[in-house]
JSON list of C-alpha atoms in Angstrom, two decimals:
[
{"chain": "A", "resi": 11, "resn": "UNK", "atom": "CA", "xyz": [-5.84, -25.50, 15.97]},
{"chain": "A", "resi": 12, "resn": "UNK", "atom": "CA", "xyz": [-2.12, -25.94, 15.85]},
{"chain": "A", "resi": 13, "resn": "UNK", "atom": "CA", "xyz": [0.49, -24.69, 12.17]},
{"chain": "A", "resi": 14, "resn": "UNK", "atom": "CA", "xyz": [-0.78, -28.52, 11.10]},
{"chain": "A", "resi": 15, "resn": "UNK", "atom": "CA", "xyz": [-4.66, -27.73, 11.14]},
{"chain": "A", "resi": 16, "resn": "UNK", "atom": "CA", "xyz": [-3.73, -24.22, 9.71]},
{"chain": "A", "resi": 17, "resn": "UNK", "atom": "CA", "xyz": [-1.80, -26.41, 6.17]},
{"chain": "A", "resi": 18, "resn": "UNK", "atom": "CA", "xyz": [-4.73, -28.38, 5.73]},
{"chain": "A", "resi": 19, "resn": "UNK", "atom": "CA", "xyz": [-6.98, -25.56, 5.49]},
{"chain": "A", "resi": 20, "resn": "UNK", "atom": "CA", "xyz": [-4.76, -24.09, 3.08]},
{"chain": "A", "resi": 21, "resn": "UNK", "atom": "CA", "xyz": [-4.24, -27.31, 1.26]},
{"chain": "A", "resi": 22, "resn": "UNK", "atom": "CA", "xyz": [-8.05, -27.67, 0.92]},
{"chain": "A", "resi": 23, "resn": "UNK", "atom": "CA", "xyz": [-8.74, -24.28, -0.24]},
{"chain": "A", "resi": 24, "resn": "UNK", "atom": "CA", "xyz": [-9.68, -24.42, -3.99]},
{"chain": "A", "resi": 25, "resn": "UNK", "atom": "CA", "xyz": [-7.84, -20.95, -4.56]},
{"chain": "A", "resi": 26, "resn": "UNK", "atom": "CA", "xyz": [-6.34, -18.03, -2.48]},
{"chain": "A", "resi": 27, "resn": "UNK", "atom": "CA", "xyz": [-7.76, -14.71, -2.18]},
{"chain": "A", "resi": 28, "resn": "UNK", "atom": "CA", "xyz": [-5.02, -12.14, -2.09]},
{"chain": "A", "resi": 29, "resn": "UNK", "atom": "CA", "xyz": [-5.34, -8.40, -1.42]},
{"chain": "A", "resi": 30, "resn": "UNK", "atom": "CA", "xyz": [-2.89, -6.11, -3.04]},
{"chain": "A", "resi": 31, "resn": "UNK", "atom": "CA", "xyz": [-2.24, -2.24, -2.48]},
{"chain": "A", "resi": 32, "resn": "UNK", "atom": "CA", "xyz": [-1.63, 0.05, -5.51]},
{"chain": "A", "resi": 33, "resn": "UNK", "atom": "CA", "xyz": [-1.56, 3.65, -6.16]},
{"chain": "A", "resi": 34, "resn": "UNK", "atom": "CA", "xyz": [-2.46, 3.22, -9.81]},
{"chain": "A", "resi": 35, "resn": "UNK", "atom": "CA", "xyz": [-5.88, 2.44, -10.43]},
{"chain": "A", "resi": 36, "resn": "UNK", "atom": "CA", "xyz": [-7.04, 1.84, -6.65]},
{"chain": "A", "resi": 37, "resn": "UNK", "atom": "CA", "xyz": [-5.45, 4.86, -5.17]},
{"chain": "A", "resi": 38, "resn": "UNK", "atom": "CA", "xyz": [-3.43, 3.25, -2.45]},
{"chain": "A", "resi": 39, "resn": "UNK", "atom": "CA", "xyz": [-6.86, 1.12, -1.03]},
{"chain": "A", "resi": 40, "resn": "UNK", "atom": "CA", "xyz": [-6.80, -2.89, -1.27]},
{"chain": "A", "resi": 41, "resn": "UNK", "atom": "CA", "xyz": [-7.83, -4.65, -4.29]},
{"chain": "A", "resi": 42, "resn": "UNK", "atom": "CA", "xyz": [-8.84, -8.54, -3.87]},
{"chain": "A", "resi": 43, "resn": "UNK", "atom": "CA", "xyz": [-8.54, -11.36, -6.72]},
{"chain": "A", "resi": 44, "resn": "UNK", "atom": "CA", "xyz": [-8.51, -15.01, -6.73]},
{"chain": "A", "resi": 45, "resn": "UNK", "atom": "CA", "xyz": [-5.06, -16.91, -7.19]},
{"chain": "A", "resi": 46, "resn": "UNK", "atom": "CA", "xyz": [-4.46, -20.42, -8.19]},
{"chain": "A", "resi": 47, "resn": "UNK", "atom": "CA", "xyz": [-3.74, -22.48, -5.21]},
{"chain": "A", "resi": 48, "resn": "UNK", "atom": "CA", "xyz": [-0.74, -24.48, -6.30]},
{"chain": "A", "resi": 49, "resn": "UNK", "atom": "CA", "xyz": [-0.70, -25.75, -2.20]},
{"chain": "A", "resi": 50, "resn": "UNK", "atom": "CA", "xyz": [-3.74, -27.93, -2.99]},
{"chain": "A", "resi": 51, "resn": "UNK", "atom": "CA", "xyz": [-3.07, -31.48, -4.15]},
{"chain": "A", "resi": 52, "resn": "UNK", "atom": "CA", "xyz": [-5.60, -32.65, -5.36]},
{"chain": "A", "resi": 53, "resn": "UNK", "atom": "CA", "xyz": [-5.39, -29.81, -7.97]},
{"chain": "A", "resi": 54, "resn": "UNK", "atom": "CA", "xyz": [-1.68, -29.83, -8.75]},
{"chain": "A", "resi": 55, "resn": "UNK", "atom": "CA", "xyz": [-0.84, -33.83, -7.16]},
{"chain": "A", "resi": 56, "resn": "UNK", "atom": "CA", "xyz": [2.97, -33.10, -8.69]},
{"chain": "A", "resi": 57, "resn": "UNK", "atom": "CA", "xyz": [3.34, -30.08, -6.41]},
{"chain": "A", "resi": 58, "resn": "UNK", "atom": "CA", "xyz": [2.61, -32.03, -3.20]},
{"chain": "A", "resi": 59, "resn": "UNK", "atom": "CA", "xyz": [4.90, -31.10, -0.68]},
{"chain": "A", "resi": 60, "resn": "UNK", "atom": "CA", "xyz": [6.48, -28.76, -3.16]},
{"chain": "A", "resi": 61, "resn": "UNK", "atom": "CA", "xyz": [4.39, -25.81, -3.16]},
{"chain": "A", "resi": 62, "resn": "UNK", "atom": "CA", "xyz": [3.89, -25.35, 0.79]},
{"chain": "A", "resi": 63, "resn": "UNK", "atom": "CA", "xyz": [6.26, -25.48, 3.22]},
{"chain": "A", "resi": 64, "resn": "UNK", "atom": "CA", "xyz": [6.71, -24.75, 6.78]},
{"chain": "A", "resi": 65, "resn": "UNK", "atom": "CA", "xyz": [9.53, -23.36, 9.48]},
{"chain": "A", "resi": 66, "resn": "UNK", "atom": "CA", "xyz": [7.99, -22.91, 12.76]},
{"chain": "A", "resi": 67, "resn": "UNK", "atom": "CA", "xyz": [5.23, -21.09, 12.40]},
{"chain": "A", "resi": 68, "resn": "UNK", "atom": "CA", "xyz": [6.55, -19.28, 9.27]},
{"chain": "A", "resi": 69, "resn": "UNK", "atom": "CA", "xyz": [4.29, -21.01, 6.18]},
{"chain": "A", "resi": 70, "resn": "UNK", "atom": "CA", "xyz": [5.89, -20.59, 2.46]},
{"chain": "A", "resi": 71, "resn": "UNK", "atom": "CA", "xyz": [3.43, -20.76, -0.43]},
{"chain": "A", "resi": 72, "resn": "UNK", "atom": "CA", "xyz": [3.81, -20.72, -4.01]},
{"chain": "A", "resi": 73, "resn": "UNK", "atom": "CA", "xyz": [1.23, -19.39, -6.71]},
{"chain": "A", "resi": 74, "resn": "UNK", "atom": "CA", "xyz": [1.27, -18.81, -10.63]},
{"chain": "A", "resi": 75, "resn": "UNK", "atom": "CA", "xyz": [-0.12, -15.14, -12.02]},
{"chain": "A", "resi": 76, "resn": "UNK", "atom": "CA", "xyz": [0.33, -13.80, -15.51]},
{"chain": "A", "resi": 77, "resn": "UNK", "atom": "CA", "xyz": [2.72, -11.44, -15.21]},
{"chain": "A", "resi": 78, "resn": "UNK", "atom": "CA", "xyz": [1.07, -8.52, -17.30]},
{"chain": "A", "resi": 79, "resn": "UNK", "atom": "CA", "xyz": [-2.08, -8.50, -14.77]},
{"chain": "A", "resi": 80, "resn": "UNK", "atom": "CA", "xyz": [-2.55, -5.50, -11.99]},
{"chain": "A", "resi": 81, "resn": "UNK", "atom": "CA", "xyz": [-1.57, -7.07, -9.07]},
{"chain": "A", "resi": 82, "resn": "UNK", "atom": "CA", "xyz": [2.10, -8.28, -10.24]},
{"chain": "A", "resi": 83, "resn": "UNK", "atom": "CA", "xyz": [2.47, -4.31, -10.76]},
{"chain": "A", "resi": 84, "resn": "UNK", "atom": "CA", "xyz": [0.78, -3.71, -7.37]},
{"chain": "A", "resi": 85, "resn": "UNK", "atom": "CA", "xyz": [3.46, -6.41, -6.03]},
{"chain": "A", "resi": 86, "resn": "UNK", "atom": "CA", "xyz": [6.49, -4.62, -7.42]},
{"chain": "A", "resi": 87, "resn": "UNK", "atom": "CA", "xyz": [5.28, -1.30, -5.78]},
{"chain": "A", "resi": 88, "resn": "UNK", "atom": "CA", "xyz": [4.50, -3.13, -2.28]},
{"chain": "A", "resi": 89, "resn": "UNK", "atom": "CA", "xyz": [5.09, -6.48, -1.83]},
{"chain": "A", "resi": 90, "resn": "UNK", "atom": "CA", "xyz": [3.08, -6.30, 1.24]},
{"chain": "A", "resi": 91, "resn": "UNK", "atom": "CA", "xyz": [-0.12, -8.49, 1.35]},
{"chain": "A", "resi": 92, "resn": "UNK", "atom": "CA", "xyz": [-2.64, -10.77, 2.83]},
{"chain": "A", "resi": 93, "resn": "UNK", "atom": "CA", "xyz": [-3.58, -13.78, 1.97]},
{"chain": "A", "resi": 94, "resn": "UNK", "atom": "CA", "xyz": [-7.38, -15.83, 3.15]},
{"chain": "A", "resi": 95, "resn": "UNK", "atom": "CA", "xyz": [-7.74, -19.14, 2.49]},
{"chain": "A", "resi": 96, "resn": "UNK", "atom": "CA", "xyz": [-11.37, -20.99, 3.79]},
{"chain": "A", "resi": 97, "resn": "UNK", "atom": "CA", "xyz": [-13.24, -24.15, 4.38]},
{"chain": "A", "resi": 98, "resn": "UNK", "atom": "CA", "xyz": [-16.77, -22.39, 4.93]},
{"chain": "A", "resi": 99, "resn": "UNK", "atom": "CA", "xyz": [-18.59, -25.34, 5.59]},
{"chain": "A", "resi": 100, "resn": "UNK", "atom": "CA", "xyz": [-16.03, -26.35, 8.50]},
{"chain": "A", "resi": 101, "resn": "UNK", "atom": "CA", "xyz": [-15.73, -22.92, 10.17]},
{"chain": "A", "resi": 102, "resn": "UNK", "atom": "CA", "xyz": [-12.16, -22.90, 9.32]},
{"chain": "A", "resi": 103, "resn": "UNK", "atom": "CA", "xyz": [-10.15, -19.77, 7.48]},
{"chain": "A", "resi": 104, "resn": "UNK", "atom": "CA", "xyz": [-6.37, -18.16, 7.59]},
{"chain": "A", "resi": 105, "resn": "UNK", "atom": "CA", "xyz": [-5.88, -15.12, 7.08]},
{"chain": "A", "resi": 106, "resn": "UNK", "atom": "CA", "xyz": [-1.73, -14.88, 6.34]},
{"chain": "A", "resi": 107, "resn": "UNK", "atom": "CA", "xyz": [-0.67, -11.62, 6.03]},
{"chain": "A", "resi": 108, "resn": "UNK", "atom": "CA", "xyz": [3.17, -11.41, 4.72]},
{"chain": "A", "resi": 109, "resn": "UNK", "atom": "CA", "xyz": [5.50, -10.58, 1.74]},
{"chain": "A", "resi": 110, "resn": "UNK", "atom": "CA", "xyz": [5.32, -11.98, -1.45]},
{"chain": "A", "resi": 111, "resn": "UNK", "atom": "CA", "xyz": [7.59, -11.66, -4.07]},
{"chain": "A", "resi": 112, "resn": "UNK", "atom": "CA", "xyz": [8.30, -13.01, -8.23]},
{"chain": "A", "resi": 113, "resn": "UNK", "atom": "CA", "xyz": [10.79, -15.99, -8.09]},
{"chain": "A", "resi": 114, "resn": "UNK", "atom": "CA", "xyz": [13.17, -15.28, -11.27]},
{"chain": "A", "resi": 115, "resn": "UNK", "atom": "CA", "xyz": [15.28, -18.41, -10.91]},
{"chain": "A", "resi": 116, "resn": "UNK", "atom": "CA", "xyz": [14.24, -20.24, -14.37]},
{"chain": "A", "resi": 117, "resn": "UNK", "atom": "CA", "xyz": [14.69, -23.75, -12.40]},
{"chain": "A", "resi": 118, "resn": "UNK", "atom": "CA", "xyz": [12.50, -22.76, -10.22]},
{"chain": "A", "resi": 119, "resn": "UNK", "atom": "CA", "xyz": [9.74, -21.47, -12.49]},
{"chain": "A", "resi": 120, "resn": "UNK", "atom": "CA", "xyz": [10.37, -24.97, -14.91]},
{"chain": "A", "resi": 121, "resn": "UNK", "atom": "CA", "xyz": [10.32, -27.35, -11.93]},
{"chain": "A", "resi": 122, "resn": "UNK", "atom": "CA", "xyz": [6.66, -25.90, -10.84]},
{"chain": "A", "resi": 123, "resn": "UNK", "atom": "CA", "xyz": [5.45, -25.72, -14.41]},
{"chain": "A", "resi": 124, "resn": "UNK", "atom": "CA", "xyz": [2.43, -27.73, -15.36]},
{"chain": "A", "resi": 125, "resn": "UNK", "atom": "CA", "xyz": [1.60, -28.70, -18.76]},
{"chain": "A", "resi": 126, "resn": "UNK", "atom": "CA", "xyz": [-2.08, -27.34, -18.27]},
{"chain": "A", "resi": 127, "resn": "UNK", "atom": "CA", "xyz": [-0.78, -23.64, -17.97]},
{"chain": "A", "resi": 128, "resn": "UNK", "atom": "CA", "xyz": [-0.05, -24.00, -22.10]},
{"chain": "A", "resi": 129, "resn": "UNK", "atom": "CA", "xyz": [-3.48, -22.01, -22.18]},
{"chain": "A", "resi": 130, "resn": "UNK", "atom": "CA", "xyz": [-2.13, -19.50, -20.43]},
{"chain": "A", "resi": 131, "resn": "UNK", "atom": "CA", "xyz": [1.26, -19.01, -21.22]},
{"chain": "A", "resi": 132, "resn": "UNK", "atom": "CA", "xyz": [1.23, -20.08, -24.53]},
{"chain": "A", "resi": 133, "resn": "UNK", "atom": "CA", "xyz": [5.31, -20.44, -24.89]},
{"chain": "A", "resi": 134, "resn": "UNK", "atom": "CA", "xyz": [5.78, -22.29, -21.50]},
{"chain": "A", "resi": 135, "resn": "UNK", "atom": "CA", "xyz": [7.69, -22.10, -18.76]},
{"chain": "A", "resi": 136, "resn": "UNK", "atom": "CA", "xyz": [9.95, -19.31, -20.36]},
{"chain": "A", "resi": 137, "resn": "UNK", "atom": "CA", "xyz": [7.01, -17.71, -21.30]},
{"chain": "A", "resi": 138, "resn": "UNK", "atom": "CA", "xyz": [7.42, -14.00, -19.97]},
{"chain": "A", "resi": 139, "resn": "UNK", "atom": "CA", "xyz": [3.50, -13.71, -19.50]},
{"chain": "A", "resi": 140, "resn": "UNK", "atom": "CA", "xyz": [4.40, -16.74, -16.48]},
{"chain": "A", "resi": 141, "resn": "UNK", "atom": "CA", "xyz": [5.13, -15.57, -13.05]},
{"chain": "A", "resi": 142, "resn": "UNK", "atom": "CA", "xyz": [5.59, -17.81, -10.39]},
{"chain": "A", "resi": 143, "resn": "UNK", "atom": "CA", "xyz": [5.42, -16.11, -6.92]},
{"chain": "A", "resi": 144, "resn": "UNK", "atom": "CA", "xyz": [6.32, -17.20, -2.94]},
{"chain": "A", "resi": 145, "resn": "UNK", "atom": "CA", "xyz": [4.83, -16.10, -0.23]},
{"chain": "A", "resi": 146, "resn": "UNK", "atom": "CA", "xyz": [6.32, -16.12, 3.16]},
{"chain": "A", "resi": 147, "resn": "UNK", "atom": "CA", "xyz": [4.10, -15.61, 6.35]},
{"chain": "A", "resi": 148, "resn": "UNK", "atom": "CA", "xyz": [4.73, -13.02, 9.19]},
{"chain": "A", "resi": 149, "resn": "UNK", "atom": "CA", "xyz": [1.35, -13.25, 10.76]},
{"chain": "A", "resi": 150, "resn": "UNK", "atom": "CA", "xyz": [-1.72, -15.39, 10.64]},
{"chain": "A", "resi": 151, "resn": "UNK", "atom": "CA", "xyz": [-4.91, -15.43, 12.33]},
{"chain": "A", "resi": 152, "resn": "UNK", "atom": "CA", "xyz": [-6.81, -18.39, 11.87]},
{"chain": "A", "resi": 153, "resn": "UNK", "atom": "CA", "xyz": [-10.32, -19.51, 12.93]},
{"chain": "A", "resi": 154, "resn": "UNK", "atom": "CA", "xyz": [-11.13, -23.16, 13.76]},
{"chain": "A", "resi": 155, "resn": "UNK", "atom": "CA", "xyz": [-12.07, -25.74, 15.88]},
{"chain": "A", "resi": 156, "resn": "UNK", "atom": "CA", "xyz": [-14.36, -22.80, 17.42]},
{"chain": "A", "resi": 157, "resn": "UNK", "atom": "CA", "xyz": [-11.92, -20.73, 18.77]},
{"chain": "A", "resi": 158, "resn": "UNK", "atom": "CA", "xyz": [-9.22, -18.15, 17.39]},
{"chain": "A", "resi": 159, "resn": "UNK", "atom": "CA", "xyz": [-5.47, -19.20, 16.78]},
{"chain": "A", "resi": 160, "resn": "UNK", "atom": "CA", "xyz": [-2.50, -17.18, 16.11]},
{"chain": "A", "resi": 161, "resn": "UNK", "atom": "CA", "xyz": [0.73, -17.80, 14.38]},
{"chain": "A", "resi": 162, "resn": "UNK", "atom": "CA", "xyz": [4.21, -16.01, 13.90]},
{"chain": "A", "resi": 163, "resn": "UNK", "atom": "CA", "xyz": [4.84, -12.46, 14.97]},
{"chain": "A", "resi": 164, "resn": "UNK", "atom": "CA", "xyz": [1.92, -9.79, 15.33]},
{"chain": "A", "resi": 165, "resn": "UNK", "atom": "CA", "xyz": [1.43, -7.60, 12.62]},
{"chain": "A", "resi": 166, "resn": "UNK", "atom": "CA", "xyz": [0.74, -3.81, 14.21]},
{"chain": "A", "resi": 167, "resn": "UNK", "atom": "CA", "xyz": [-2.02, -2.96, 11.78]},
{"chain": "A", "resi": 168, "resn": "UNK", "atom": "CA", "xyz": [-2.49, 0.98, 12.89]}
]
């Protein structure tokens, strides 16, 4: 499995499963939630080539959240988090652990915009419900083409 295999698995993942840390609600454990996948093209074919992008074997990924929900708070008090994307009936998943932060540059947030999101953010792009967020890698650890494969710099998890 080579940083190629890994963006395909990504790319093919219907959503992202992202685990947050909070002291609120979840006293400092990890909470996990579903994210829109805005790296997969066949759901969002005008963010092809936009929404993931790699340096090395550093992987950048973009995703949309509201931004009144939990884990935008949990964000703001550790950006800090992992990421798993999987293709169960292949064997294949990446686990990306990394920061993540909210992108506040409005050209940014228009240019990713899809019409679909009206339901959501019912003003638009400017809508202050709409958060877009990017995700930059530091570590992954990916399983695939039966074997283990690591990427980037370890992560000292004690």
């Amino acid at each position: 499995m080579n940083i190629k295999d890994v963006v395909k698995v990504i790319e093919a993942s219907e959503c992202a499963q992202i685990a947050t840390f909070g002291k609120g609600e979840t006293e400092g454990f990890p909470e996990i939630r579903a994210l829109l996948n805005l790296a997969n093209p066949k759901q969002y074919p005008k963010l092809k080539n936009k929404a993931i992008s790699v340096d090395g074997e550093t992987v950048t990924i973009y995703f949309s959240t509201n931004t009144s929900s939990r884990k935008v708070s949990q964000i703001r008090e550790n950006n800090k988090v992992c990421l798993y994307f999987v293709q169960p009936k292949k064997f294949k998943g990446v686990s990306a652990i990394g920061t993540i932060e909210e992108v506040t540059d409005m050209d940014v947030k228009k240019d990713f915009w899809q019409t679909g999101w009206l339901m959501y953010y019912h003003k638009g792009p400017t809508d202050p419900d709409y958060t877009l967020l990017k995700f930059t890698s530091k570590y992954m650890h990916c399983w695939g083409n039966l074997g283990i494969h690591n990427f980037g710099e370890p992560v000292n998890l004690n």
